[in-house]
Amino acid sequence: MTKGYDRNQQRHRALNLFGKDLTRRSHSKCELCGTAGEPLAVFEYPPAPAEPDFGRCLFLCRRCSDELGGAAIEQPEHWRCLNNSVWSDVPVVQAGAVTILRRLSAEHPWAKELLNQVFLEAETESLLGDP
Ligand SMILES: [Zn+2]
């Protein structure tokens, strides 16, 4: 077994430990789209620090996880859900919502409008890491 493998396993265990708290925080609904009844997985908002950080974790359904992770956005309308989640008082949820809205805003006026309305907490700004 390599060191990299061990590190991976450790990280995996640490993220699993967050699962319980994330279940509570999310009420078992996807934290971006609100879908219930689907398997949810921990998503680490990039860049992932060496030690997993609860404050950078989201609990997401498959679609939200894939597309926030950089996959092509298949159904822009799916992301209308961000109308709710962008107002989240959880900074990393707000950061995730803003990340997707920024990707959409070039082509979708509703996304741009929403971005203009939302007030970003300082902590959200720092997660977004923008100048
Ligand atoms: Zn979702």
PDB file of C-alpha atoms and ligand atoms in Angstrom:
ATOM      1  CA  MET A   1       0.000   0.000   0.000  1.00  0.00           C
ATOM      2  CA  THR A   2       1.322   3.403  -0.905  1.00  0.00           C
ATOM      3  CA  LYS A   3       1.278   6.482   1.230  1.00  0.00           C
ATOM      4  CA  GLY A   4      -1.029   8.172  -1.211  1.00  0.00           C
ATOM      5  CA  TYR A   5      -3.505   5.363  -0.763  1.00  0.00           C
ATOM      6  CA  ASP A   6      -3.370   5.722   3.015  1.00  0.00           C
ATOM      7  CA  ARG A   7      -3.895   9.433   2.786  1.00  0.00           C
ATOM      8  CA  ASN A   8      -6.868   8.867   0.570  1.00  0.00           C
ATOM      9  CA  GLN A   9      -8.373   6.406   2.987  1.00  0.00           C
ATOM     10  CA  GLN A  10      -7.833   8.781   5.882  1.00  0.00           C
ATOM     11  CA  ARG A  11      -9.484  11.562   4.002  1.00  0.00           C
ATOM     12  CA  HIS A  12     -12.371   9.331   3.111  1.00  0.00           C
ATOM     13  CA  ARG A  13     -12.860   8.411   6.748  1.00  0.00           C
ATOM     14  CA  ALA A  14     -12.734  12.031   7.825  1.00  0.00           C
ATOM     15  CA  LEU A  15     -15.317  13.013   5.228  1.00  0.00           C
ATOM     16  CA  ASN A  16     -17.547  10.151   6.313  1.00  0.00           C
ATOM     17  CA  LEU A  17     -17.430  11.512   9.836  1.00  0.00           C
ATOM     18  CA  PHE A  18     -18.863  14.764   8.511  1.00  0.00           C
ATOM     19  CA  GLY A  19     -21.768  12.819   7.034  1.00  0.00           C
ATOM     20  CA  LYS A  20     -23.800  12.853  10.211  1.00  0.00           C
ATOM     21  CA  ASP A  21     -23.448  16.602  10.720  1.00  0.00           C
ATOM     22  CA  LEU A  22     -24.126  17.251   7.068  1.00  0.00           C
ATOM     23  CA  THR A  23     -27.266  15.142   7.231  1.00  0.00           C
ATOM     24  CA  ARG A  24     -28.424  17.303  10.103  1.00  0.00           C
ATOM     25  CA  ARG A  25     -27.482  20.596   8.434  1.00  0.00           C
ATOM     26  CA  SER A  26     -29.090  19.625   5.132  1.00  0.00           C
ATOM     27  CA  HIS A  27     -32.154  17.907   6.612  1.00  0.00           C
ATOM     28  CA  SER A  28     -31.258  15.117   4.161  1.00  0.00           C
ATOM     29  CA  LYS A  29     -31.972  17.337   1.174  1.00  0.00           C
ATOM     30  CA  CYS A  30     -29.495  18.332  -1.479  1.00  0.00           C
ATOM     31  CA  GLU A  31     -28.077  21.620  -0.231  1.00  0.00           C
ATOM     32  CA  LEU A  32     -28.219  23.248  -3.640  1.00  0.00           C
ATOM     33  CA  CYS A  33     -31.401  21.964  -5.287  1.00  0.00           C
ATOM     34  CA  GLY A  34     -33.367  20.717  -2.285  1.00  0.00           C
ATOM     35  CA  THR A  35     -33.999  17.299  -3.780  1.00  0.00           C
ATOM     36  CA  ALA A  36     -34.995  14.761  -1.160  1.00  0.00           C
ATOM     37  CA  GLY A  37     -34.977  11.001  -1.393  1.00  0.00           C
ATOM     38  CA  GLU A  38     -31.850  10.773  -3.529  1.00  0.00           C
ATOM     39  CA  PRO A  39     -28.467   9.583  -2.345  1.00  0.00           C
ATOM     40  CA  LEU A  40     -26.411  12.555  -1.177  1.00  0.00           C
ATOM     41  CA  ALA A  41     -22.652  12.664  -1.116  1.00  0.00           C
ATOM     42  CA  VAL A  42     -20.085  14.951   0.463  1.00  0.00           C
ATOM     43  CA  PHE A  43     -18.656  17.485  -1.978  1.00  0.00           C
ATOM     44  CA  GLU A  44     -15.541  19.403  -0.986  1.00  0.00           C
ATOM     45  CA  TYR A  45     -15.566  22.926  -2.276  1.00  0.00           C
ATOM     46  CA  PRO A  46     -12.224  23.420  -4.051  1.00  0.00           C
ATOM     47  CA  PRO A  47      -9.412  23.844  -3.393  1.00  0.00           C
ATOM     48  CA  ALA A  48      -9.597  21.051  -0.852  1.00  0.00           C
ATOM     49  CA  PRO A  49      -7.252  21.692   2.070  1.00  0.00           C
ATOM     50  CA  ALA A  50      -4.851  18.985   3.234  1.00  0.00           C
ATOM     51  CA  GLU A  51      -7.137  18.206   6.144  1.00  0.00           C
ATOM     52  CA  PRO A  52     -10.813  17.921   5.264  1.00  0.00           C
ATOM     53  CA  ASP A  53     -12.656  20.988   6.521  1.00  0.00           C
ATOM     54  CA  PHE A  54     -16.327  20.794   7.452  1.00  0.00           C
ATOM     55  CA  GLY A  55     -16.774  24.423   6.441  1.00  0.00           C
ATOM     56  CA  ARG A  56     -15.871  23.542   2.857  1.00  0.00           C
ATOM     57  CA  CYS A  57     -18.219  20.590   2.550  1.00  0.00           C
ATOM     58  CA  LEU A  58     -21.593  20.459   0.875  1.00  0.00           C
ATOM     59  CA  PHE A  59     -24.037  17.594   0.877  1.00  0.00           C
ATOM     60  CA  LEU A  60     -25.214  17.190  -2.702  1.00  0.00           C
ATOM     61  CA  CYS A  61     -27.197  15.030  -5.091  1.00  0.00           C
ATOM     62  CA  ARG A  62     -25.394  13.542  -8.049  1.00  0.00           C
ATOM     63  CA  ARG A  63     -26.310  16.180 -10.605  1.00  0.00           C
ATOM     64  CA  CYS A  64     -25.417  19.129  -8.400  1.00  0.00           C
ATOM     65  CA  SER A  65     -22.194  17.447  -7.393  1.00  0.00           C
ATOM     66  CA  ASP A  66     -21.146  16.706 -10.981  1.00  0.00           C
ATOM     67  CA  GLU A  67     -21.947  20.140 -12.324  1.00  0.00           C
ATOM     68  CA  LEU A  68     -20.501  22.055  -9.404  1.00  0.00           C
ATOM     69  CA  GLY A  69     -17.431  19.864  -9.911  1.00  0.00           C
ATOM     70  CA  GLY A  70     -17.092  21.286 -13.426  1.00  0.00           C
ATOM     71  CA  ALA A  71     -19.178  18.975 -15.628  1.00  0.00           C
ATOM     72  CA  ALA A  72     -21.097  20.663 -18.437  1.00  0.00           C
ATOM     73  CA  ILE A  73     -24.419  22.114 -17.338  1.00  0.00           C
ATOM     74  CA  GLU A  74     -27.069  20.000 -19.003  1.00  0.00           C
ATOM     75  CA  GLN A  75     -30.254  21.675 -17.915  1.00  0.00           C
ATOM     76  CA  PRO A  76     -29.812  25.307 -16.974  1.00  0.00           C
ATOM     77  CA  GLU A  77     -33.406  25.271 -15.718  1.00  0.00           C
ATOM     78  CA  HIS A  78     -32.412  22.771 -13.041  1.00  0.00           C
ATOM     79  CA  TRP A  79     -30.429  25.557 -11.469  1.00  0.00           C
ATOM     80  CA  ARG A  80     -33.445  27.762 -10.860  1.00  0.00           C
ATOM     81  CA  CYS A  81     -33.257  26.037  -7.496  1.00  0.00           C
ATOM     82  CA  LEU A  82     -30.455  28.469  -6.722  1.00  0.00           C
ATOM     83  CA  ASN A  83     -33.132  31.097  -6.189  1.00  0.00           C
ATOM     84  CA  ASN A  84     -33.377  29.541  -2.751  1.00  0.00           C
ATOM     85  CA  SER A  85     -29.966  28.164  -1.971  1.00  0.00           C
ATOM     86  CA  VAL A  86     -28.038  31.310  -2.869  1.00  0.00           C
ATOM     87  CA  TRP A  87     -29.648  32.879   0.231  1.00  0.00           C
ATOM     88  CA  SER A  88     -28.361  30.113   2.473  1.00  0.00           C
ATOM     89  CA  ASP A  89     -26.777  31.219   5.725  1.00  0.00           C
ATOM     90  CA  VAL A  90     -24.208  28.446   5.282  1.00  0.00           C
ATOM     91  CA  PRO A  91     -21.280  30.167   3.520  1.00  0.00           C
ATOM     92  CA  VAL A  92     -20.140  27.132   1.543  1.00  0.00           C
ATOM     93  CA  VAL A  93     -23.669  26.550   0.233  1.00  0.00           C
ATOM     94  CA  GLN A  94     -23.832  30.177  -0.862  1.00  0.00           C
ATOM     95  CA  ALA A  95     -20.399  29.848  -2.469  1.00  0.00           C
ATOM     96  CA  GLY A  96     -21.514  26.759  -4.393  1.00  0.00           C
ATOM     97  CA  ALA A  97     -24.627  28.534  -5.615  1.00  0.00           C
ATOM     98  CA  VAL A  98     -22.653  31.601  -6.696  1.00  0.00           C
ATOM     99  CA  THR A  99     -20.119  29.442  -8.535  1.00  0.00           C
ATOM    100  CA  ILE A 100     -22.864  27.914 -10.672  1.00  0.00           C
ATOM    101  CA  LEU A 101     -24.649  31.239 -11.167  1.00  0.00           C
ATOM    102  CA  ARG A 102     -21.442  32.815 -12.433  1.00  0.00           C
ATOM    103  CA  ARG A 103     -21.090  30.038 -14.979  1.00  0.00           C
ATOM    104  CA  LEU A 104     -24.682  30.528 -16.100  1.00  0.00           C
ATOM    105  CA  SER A 105     -24.756  34.302 -16.044  1.00  0.00           C
ATOM    106  CA  ALA A 106     -23.070  34.813 -19.410  1.00  0.00           C
ATOM    107  CA  GLU A 107     -25.996  33.165 -21.191  1.00  0.00           C
ATOM    108  CA  HIS A 108     -28.856  33.335 -18.753  1.00  0.00           C
ATOM    109  CA  PRO A 109     -30.112  36.752 -17.668  1.00  0.00           C
ATOM    110  CA  TRP A 110     -32.021  35.304 -14.706  1.00  0.00           C
ATOM    111  CA  ALA A 111     -28.748  34.034 -13.253  1.00  0.00           C
ATOM    112  CA  LYS A 112     -27.124  37.421 -13.684  1.00  0.00           C
ATOM    113  CA  GLU A 113     -30.060  39.157 -12.027  1.00  0.00           C
ATOM    114  CA  LEU A 114     -29.947  36.820  -9.087  1.00  0.00           C
ATOM    115  CA  LEU A 115     -26.206  37.415  -8.682  1.00  0.00           C
ATOM    116  CA  ASN A 116     -26.823  41.141  -8.633  1.00  0.00           C
ATOM    117  CA  GLN A 117     -29.371  40.820  -5.854  1.00  0.00           C
ATOM    118  CA  VAL A 118     -27.533  38.567  -3.503  1.00  0.00           C
ATOM    119  CA  PHE A 119     -25.474  39.857  -0.632  1.00  0.00           C
ATOM    120  CA  LEU A 120     -22.354  37.799  -0.088  1.00  0.00           C
ATOM    121  CA  GLU A 121     -21.083  37.231   3.409  1.00  0.00           C
ATOM    122  CA  ALA A 122     -17.366  37.859   3.905  1.00  0.00           C
ATOM    123  CA  GLU A 123     -16.880  34.175   4.559  1.00  0.00           C
ATOM    124  CA  THR A 124     -18.522  33.334   1.237  1.00  0.00           C
ATOM    125  CA  GLU A 125     -16.242  35.791  -0.537  1.00  0.00           C
ATOM    126  CA  SER A 126     -13.210  34.153   0.972  1.00  0.00           C
ATOM    127  CA  LEU A 127     -14.393  30.702  -0.119  1.00  0.00           C
ATOM    128  CA  LEU A 128     -14.909  31.987  -3.638  1.00  0.00           C
ATOM    129  CA  GLY A 129     -11.356  33.275  -3.467  1.00  0.00           C
ATOM    130  CA  ASP A 130     -11.940  35.968  -6.052  1.00  0.00           C
ATOM    131  CA  PRO A 131      -9.962  39.180  -6.246  1.00  0.00           C
TER     132      PRO A 131
HETATM  133 ZN    ZN B   1     -29.006  18.737  -6.049  1.00  0.00          ZN
END
